[in-house]
Every structure is written in structure tokens, then in C-alpha cells.
PDB file of C-alpha atoms in Angstrom:
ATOM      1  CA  UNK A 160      -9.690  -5.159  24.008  1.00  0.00           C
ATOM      2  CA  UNK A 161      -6.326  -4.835  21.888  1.00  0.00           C
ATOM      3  CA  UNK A 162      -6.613  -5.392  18.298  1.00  0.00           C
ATOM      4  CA  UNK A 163      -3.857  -8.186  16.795  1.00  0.00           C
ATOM      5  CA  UNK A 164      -1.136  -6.714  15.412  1.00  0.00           C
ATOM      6  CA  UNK A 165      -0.690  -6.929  11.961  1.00  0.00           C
ATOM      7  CA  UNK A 166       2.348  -5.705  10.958  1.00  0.00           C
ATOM      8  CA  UNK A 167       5.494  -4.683  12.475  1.00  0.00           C
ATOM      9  CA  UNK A 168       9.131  -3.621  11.963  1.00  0.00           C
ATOM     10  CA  UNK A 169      11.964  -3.829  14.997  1.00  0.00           C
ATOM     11  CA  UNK A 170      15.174  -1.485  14.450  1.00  0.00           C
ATOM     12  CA  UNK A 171      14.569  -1.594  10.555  1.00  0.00           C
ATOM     13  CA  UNK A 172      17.340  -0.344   8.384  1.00  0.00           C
ATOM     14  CA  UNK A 173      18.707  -0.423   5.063  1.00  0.00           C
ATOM     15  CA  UNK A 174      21.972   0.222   3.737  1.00  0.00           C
ATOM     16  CA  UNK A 175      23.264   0.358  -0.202  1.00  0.00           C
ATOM     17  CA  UNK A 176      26.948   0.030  -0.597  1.00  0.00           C
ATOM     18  CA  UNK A 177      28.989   0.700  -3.710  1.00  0.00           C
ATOM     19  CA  UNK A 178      32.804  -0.218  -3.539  1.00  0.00           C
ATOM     20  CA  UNK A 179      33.664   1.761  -0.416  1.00  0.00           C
ATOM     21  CA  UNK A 180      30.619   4.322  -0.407  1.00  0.00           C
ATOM     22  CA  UNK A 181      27.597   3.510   1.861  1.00  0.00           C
ATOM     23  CA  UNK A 182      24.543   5.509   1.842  1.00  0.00           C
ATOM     24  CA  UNK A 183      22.166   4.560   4.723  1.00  0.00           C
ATOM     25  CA  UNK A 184      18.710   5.333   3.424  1.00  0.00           C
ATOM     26  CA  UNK A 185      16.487   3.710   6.873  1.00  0.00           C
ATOM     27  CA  UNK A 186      17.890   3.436  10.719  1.00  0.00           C
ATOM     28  CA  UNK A 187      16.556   1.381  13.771  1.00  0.00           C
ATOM     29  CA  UNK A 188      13.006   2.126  12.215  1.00  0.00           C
ATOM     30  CA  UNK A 189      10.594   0.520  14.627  1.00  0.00           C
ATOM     31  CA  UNK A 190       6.270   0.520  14.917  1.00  0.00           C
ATOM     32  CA  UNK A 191       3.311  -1.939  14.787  1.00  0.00           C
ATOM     33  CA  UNK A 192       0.359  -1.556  12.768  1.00  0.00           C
ATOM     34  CA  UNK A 193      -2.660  -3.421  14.155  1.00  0.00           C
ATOM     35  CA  UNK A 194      -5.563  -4.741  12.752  1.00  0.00           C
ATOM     36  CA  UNK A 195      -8.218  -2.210  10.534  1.00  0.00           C
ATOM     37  CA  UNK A 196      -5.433   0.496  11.716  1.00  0.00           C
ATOM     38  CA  UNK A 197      -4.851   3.166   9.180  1.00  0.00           C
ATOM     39  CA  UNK A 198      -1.129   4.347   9.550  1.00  0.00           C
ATOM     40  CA  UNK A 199       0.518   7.323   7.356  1.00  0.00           C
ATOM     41  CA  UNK A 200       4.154   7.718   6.982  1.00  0.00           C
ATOM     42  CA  UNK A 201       4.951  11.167   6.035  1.00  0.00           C
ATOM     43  CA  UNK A 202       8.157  12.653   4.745  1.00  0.00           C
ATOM     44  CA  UNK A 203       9.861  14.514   2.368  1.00  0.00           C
ATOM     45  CA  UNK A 204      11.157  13.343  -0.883  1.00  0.00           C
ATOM     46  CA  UNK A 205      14.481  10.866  -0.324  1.00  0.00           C
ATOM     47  CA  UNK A 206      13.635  10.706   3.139  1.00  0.00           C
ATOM     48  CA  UNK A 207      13.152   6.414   2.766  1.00  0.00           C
ATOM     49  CA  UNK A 208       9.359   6.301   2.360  1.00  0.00           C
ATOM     50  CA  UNK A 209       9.314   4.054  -0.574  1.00  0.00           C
ATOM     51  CA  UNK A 210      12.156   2.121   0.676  1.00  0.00           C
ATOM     52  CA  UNK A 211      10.515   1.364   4.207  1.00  0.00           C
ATOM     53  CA  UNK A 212       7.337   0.370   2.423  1.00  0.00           C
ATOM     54  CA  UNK A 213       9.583  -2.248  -0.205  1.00  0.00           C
ATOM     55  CA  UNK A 214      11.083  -3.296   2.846  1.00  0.00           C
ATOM     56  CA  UNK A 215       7.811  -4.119   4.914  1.00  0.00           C
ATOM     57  CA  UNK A 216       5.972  -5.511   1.537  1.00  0.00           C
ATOM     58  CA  UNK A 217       9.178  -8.482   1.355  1.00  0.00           C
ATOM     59  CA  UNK A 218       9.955  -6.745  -1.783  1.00  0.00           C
ATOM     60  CA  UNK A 219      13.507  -5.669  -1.081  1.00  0.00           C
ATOM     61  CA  UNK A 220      15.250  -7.278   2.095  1.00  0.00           C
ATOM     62  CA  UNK A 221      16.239  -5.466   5.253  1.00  0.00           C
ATOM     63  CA  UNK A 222      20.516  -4.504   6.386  1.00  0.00           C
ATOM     64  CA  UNK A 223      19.070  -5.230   9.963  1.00  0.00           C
ATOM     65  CA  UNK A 224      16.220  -5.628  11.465  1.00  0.00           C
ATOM     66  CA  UNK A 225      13.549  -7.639  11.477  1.00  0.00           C
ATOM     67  CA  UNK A 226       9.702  -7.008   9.384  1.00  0.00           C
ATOM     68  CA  UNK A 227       6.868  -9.551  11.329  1.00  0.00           C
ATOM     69  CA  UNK A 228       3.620 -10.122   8.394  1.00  0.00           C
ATOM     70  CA  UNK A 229       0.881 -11.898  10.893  1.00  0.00           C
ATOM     71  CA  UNK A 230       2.956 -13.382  13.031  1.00  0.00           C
ATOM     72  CA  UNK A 231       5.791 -14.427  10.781  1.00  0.00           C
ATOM     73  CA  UNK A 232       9.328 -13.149  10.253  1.00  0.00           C
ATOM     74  CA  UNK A 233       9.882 -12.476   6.753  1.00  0.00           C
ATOM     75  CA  UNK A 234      13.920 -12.985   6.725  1.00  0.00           C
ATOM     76  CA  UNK A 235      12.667 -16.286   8.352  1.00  0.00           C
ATOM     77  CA  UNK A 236      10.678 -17.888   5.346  1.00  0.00           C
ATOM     78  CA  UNK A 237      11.553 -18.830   1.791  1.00  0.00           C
ATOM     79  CA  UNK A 238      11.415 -17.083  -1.450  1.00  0.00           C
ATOM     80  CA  UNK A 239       8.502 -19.288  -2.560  1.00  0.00           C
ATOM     81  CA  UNK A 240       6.433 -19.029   0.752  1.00  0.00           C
ATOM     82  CA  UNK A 241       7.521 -15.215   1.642  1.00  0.00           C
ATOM     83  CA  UNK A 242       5.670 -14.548  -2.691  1.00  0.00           C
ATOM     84  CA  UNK A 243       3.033 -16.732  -0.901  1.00  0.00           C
ATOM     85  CA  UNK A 244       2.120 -15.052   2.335  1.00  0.00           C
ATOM     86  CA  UNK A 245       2.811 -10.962   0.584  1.00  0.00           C
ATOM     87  CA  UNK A 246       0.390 -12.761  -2.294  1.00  0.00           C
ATOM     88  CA  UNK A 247      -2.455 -14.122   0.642  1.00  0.00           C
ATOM     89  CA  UNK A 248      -2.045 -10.921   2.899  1.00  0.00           C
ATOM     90  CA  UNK A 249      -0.719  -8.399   1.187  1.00  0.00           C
ATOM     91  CA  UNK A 250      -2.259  -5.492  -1.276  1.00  0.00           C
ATOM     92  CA  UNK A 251      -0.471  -2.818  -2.748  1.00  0.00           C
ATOM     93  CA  UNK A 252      -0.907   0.561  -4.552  1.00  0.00           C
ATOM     94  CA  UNK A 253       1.345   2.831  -6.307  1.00  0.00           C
ATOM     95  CA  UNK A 254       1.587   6.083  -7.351  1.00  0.00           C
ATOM     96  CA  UNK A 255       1.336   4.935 -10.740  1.00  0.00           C
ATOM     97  CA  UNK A 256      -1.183   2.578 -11.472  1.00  0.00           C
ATOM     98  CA  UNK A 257       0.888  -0.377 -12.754  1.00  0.00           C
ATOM     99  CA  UNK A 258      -2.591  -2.021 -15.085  1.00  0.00           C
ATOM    100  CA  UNK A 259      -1.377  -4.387 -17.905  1.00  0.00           C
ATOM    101  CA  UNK A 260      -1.944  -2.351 -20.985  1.00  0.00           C
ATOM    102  CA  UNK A 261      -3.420  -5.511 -22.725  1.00  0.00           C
ATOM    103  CA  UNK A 262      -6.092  -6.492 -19.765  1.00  0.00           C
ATOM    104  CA  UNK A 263      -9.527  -4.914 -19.397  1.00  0.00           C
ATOM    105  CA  UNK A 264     -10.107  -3.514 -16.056  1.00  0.00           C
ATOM    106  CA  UNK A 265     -11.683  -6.692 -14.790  1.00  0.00           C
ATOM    107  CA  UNK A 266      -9.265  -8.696 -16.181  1.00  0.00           C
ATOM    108  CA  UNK A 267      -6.630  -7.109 -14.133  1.00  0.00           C
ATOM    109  CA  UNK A 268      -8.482  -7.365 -10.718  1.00  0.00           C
ATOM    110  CA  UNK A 269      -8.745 -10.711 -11.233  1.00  0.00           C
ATOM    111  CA  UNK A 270      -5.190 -11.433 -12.299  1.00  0.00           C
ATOM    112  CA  UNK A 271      -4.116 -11.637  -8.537  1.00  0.00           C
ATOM    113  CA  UNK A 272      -6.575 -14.289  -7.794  1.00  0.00           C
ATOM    114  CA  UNK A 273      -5.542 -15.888 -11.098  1.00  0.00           C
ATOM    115  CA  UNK A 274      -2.139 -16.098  -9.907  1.00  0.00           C
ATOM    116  CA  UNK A 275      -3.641 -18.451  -7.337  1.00  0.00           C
ATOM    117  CA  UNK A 276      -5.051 -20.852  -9.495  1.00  0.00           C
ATOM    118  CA  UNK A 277      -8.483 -19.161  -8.742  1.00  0.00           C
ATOM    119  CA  UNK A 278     -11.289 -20.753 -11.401  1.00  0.00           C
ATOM    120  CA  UNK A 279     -10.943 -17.750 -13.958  1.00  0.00           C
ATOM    121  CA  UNK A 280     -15.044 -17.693 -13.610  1.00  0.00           C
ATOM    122  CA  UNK A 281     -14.860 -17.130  -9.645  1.00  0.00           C
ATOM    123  CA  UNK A 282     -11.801 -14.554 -10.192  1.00  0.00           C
ATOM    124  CA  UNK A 283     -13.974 -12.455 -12.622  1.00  0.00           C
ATOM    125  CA  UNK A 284     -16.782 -12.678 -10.111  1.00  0.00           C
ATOM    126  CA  UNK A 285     -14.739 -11.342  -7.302  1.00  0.00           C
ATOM    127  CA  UNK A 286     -13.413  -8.287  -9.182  1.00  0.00           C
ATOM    128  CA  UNK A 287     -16.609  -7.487 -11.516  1.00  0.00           C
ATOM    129  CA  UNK A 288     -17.752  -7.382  -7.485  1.00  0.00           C
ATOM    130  CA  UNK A 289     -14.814  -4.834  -6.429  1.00  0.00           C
ATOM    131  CA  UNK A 290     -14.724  -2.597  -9.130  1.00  0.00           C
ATOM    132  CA  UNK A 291     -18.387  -2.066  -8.817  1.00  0.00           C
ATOM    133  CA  UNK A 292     -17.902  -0.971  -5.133  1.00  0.00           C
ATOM    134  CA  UNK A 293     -15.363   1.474  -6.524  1.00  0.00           C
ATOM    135  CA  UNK A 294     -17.945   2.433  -8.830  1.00  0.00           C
ATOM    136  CA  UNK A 295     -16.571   0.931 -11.937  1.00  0.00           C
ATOM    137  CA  UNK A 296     -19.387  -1.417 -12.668  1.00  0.00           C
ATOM    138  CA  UNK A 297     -19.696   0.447 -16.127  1.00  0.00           C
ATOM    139  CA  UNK A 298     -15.815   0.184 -17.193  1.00  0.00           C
ATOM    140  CA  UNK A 299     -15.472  -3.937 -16.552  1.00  0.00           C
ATOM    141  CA  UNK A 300     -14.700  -4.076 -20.142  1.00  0.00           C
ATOM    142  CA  UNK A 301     -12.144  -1.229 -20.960  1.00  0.00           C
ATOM    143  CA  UNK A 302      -8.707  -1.138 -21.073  1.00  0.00           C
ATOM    144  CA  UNK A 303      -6.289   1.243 -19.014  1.00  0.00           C
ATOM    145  CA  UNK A 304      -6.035   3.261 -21.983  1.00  0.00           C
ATOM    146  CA  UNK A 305      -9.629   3.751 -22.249  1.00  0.00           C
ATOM    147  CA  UNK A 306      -9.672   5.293 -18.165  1.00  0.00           C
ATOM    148  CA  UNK A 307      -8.939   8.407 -16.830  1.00  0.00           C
ATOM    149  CA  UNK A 308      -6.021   8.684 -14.164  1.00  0.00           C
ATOM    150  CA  UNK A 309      -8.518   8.581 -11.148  1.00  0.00           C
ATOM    151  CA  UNK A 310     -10.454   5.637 -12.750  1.00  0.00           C
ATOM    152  CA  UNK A 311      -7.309   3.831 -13.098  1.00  0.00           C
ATOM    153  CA  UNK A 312      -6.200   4.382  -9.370  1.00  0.00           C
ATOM    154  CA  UNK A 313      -9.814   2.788  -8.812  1.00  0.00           C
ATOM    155  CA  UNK A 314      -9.204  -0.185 -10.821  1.00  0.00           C
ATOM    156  CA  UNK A 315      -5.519  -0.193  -8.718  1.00  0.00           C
ATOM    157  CA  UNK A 316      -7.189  -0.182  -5.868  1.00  0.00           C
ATOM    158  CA  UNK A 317      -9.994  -3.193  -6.339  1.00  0.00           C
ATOM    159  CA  UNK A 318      -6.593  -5.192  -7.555  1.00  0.00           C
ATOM    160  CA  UNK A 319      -5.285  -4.541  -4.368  1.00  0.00           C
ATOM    161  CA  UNK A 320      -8.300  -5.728  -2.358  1.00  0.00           C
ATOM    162  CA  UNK A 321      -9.265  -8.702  -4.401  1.00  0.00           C
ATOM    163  CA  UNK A 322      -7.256 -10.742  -2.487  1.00  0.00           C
ATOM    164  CA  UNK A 323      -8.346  -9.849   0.931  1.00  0.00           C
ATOM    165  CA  UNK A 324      -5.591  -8.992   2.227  1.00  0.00           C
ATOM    166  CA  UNK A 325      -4.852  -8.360   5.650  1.00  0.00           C
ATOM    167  CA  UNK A 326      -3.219  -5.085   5.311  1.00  0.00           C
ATOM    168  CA  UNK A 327      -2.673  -2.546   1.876  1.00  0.00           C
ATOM    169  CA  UNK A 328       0.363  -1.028   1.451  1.00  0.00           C
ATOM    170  CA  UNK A 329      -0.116   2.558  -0.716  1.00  0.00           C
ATOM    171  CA  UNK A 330       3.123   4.592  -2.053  1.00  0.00           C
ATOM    172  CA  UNK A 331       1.712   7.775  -2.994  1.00  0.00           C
ATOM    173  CA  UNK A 332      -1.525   6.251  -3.942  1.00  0.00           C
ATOM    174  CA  UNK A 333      -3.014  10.101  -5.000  1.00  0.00           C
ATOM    175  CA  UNK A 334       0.444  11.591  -6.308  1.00  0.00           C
ATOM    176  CA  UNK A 335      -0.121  12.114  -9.753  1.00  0.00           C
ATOM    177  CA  UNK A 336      -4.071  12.761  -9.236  1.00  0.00           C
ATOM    178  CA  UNK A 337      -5.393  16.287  -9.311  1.00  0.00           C
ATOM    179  CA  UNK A 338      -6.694  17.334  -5.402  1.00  0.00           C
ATOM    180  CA  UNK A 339     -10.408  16.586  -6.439  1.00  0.00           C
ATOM    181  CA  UNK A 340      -9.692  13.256  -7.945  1.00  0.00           C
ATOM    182  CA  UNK A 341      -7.052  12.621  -5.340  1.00  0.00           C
ATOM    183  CA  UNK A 342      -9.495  13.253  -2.514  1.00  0.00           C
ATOM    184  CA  UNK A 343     -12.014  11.107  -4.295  1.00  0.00           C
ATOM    185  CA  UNK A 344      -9.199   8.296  -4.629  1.00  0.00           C
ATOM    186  CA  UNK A 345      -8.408   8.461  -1.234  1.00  0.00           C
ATOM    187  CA  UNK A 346     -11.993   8.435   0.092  1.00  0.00           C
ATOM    188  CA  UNK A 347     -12.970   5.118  -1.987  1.00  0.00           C
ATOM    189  CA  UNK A 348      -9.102   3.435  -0.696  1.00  0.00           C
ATOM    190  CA  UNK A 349      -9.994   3.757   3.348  1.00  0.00           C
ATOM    191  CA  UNK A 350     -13.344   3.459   3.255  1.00  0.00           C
ATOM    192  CA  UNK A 351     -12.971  -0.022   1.003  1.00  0.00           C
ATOM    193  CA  UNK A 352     -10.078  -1.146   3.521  1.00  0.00           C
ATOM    194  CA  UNK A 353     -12.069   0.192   6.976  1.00  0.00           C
ATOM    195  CA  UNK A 354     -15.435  -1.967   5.658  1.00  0.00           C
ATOM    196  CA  UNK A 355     -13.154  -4.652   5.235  1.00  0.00           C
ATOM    197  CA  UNK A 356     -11.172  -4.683   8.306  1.00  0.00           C
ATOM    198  CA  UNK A 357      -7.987  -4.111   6.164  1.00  0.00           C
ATOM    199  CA  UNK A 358      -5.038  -2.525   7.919  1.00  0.00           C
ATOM    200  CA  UNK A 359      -3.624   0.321   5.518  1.00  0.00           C
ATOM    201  CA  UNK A 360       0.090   1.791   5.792  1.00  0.00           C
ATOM    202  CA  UNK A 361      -0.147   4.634   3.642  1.00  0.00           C
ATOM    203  CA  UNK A 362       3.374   6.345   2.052  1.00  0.00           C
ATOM    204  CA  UNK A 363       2.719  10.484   1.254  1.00  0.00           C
ATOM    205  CA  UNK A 364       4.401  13.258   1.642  1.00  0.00           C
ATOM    206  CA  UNK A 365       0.885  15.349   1.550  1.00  0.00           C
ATOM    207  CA  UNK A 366       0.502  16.114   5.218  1.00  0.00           C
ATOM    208  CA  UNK A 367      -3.488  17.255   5.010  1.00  0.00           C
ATOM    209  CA  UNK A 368      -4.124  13.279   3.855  1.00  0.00           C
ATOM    210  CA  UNK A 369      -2.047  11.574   6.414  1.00  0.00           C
ATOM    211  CA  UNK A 370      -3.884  13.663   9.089  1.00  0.00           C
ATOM    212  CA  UNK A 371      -6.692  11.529   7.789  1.00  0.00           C
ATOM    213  CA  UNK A 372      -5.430   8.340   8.866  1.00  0.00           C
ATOM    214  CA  UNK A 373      -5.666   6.884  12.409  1.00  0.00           C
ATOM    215  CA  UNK A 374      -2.402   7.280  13.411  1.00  0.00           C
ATOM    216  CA  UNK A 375       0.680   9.461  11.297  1.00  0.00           C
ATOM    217  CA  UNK A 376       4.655   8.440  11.774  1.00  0.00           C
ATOM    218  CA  UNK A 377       6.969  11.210  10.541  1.00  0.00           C
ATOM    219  CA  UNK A 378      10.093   9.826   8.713  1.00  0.00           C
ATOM    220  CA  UNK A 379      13.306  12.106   8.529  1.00  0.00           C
ATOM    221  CA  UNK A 380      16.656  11.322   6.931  1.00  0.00           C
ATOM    222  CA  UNK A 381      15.754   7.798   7.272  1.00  0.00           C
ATOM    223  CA  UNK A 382      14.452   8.083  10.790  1.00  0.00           C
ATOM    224  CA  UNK A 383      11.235   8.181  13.215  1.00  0.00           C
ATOM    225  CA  UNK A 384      11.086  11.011  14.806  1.00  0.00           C
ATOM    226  CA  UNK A 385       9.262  12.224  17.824  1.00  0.00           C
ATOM    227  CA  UNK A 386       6.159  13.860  18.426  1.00  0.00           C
ATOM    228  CA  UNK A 387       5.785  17.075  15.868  1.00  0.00           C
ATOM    229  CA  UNK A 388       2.323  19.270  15.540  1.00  0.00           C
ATOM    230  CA  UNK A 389       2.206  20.543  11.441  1.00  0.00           C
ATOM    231  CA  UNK A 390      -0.875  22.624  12.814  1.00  0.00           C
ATOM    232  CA  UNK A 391      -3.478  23.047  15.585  1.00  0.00           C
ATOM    233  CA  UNK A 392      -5.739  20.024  14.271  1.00  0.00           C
ATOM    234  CA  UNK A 393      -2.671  18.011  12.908  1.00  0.00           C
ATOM    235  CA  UNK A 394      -0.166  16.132  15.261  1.00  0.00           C
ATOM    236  CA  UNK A 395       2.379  13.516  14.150  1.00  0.00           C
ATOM    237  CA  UNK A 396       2.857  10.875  16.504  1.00  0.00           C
ATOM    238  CA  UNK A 397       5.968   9.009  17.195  1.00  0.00           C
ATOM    239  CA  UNK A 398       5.645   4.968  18.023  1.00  0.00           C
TER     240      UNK A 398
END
């Protein structure tokens, strides 16, 4: 049985143009990502990582191309109801955590849910329920200042899930982590997105955790290319 697709991009690209100068950072970048599918894009810095992940989150718009979110074309929809479906369906995680210095760690799980008009007692509920599956139950009350780096990439990560969302997007999610809190980071992200069915698109330029995903594009100069083995157990695997 094949698993819905999720996700996709057709002949993706993106092009910044200054006066007469025009850099193209992405060309005809195309893939699917289906449902619970963990997918790594791996490149080198400048190589349009970050930009195809902006791009395929509706947070920066596409030269050509077209980016499908459950069965809808994002060009295709409104400002209002494209923030609407990235807000229902969408979770993201950064490199750098991105907490509100003034919100406890619960208070900034729940803030997505909040946006929705969630009853603030139900939206405390849900993320006093996430961060305890991250195993945060004992920092509900403390502020980002009060966490270490890998306890704040937890928090990031129960933000991102709070929601439900059909598919996380993570830039980097582990980059400014040490390896042992970076492994334990990236542990708790797919195993909270796998026991909840979440796709996962994950952005790194660390090879040895994109050979942990289920499937691992290689982006160069902007483009997929094909088939390339890093090592005997490690194989990158074109669309």
C-alpha cells in the first residue's frame, strides 16, 4: 500500500536579482515526501538548504515551480489561508531555538495553539503533555534563559509538534549542539515525529545524521543530484 504524499516540490527554483545581477540559489528542484517519511537534505554550506526549506514551509515564495502542502498548491492560496494551512500542518525547527525570552517553556509550546484561539487552559495541557515526552516535565516553569542549549532544542521541538502537524520541517535542528547533546536532540525529534506519524524533512550538512533518516537527497550548487555513496553503509539517493 502507498503512503499519501505529503509534501512535494515540481522543478523548484529560486532566483534573487539585484539591478542587473542574478544569483540563482535553487534549479528545477523536484521530490515528494510521503506520509511518517523521514527525508534529509544534505549539502554544503550556500548550497540552498535553508532556502529550499523557506521555500517548501510558504515562508519565502518560489521563481518557478510549484510546492503541493496536502494536496494544495501554495502559490494557489491566499496570504491569510497559506499562514493557516503552514499554522494547521506545519512544524518547524531551527538551528537556533527561536523561544520568547519572556515565556516559560510551557508557555511557549502553547503559544502555537494560542495563536489558534486554543482555550489557554487546553493549550497549556497540550504542551505541559509534550514537553514531558521530551522529558521536560521538570522545566514547565523556566524560562529559555534558565535551559541549557539541548533543553532548549527540546522545548523547540514540543513547539513544533504541539500542533500536530502533518510534517516538521528542521534547519540544522543539532547545529550548534555538542555531538552528545546533538545525538540526544536528534533521537527525541524522530522518534516524537515517527510515534506520531509526522513526516520530517530534515536540513544538515552532517552526513552521519542524514544517513539516519529514511531516505537522504543530496543538494549541490542549488541542485539534486544523482545517486552518490559517502561510505559503504551510507548512500544518497536521488528522487
Amino acid at each position: 500500500m502507498t503512503s499519501a504524499i505529503v509534501l512535494s516540490a515540481t522543478g523548484l527554483g529560486k532566483t534573487y536579482e539585484s539591478g542587473p545581477a542574478r544569483t540563482e540559489v535553487l534549479a528545477d528542484v523536484s521530490f515528494t515526501v510521503a506520509a511518517g517519511e523521514s527525508v534529509a537534505i544534505i549539502g554544503a554550506s550556500g548550497s540552498g538548504k535553508s532556502t529550499l526549506l523557506h521555500l517548501l514551509g510558504g515562508l519565502d515564495a518560489p521563481s518557478s515551480g510549484t510546492v503541493v502542502l496536502l494536496g494544495q498548491p501554495l502559490a494557489k492560496l491566499s496570504d491569510a489561508a497559506r499562514g493557516d494551512l503552514r499554522n494547521q500542518s506545519l512544524g518547524f525547527v531551527y538551528q537556533f531555538h527561536h523561544l520568547l525570552a519572556e515565556l516559560t517553556a510551557v508557555q511557549n509550546v502553547a503559544l502555537a495553539l494560542r495563536i489558534r484561539r486554543t482555550k489557554p487552559s487546553i493549550a497549556e495541557a497540550k504542551a505541559t503533555t509534550l514537553l514531558e515526552s521530551v522529558g521536560l516535565g521538570h522545566r514547565l516553569q523556566h524560562l529559555p534563559s534558565e535551559l541549557s542549549g539541548g533543553e532548549r532544542q527540546r522545548v523547540a521541538i514540543a513547539r513544533a509538534l504541539v500542533t500536530e502537524p502533518a510534517c516538521v520541517l528542521a534547519d540544522e535542528p543539532t547545529g550548534n549542539l555538542d555531538q552528545e547533546n546533538g545525538d540526544r536532540v536528534f533521537e527525541m525529534l524522530c522518534e516524537a515525529t515517527r510515534s506520531r506519524n509526522a513526516s520530517l524533512v530534515l536540513v544538515t550538512h552532517d552526513r552521519a545524521l542524514a544517513a539516519r533518516c529514511d531516505r537522504v537527497l543530496h543538494l549541490t550548487r542549488g541542485r539534486l543530484v544523482p545517486p552518490v555513496v559517502f561510505a559503504a553503509e551510507e548512500t544518497v539517493v536521488a528522487p
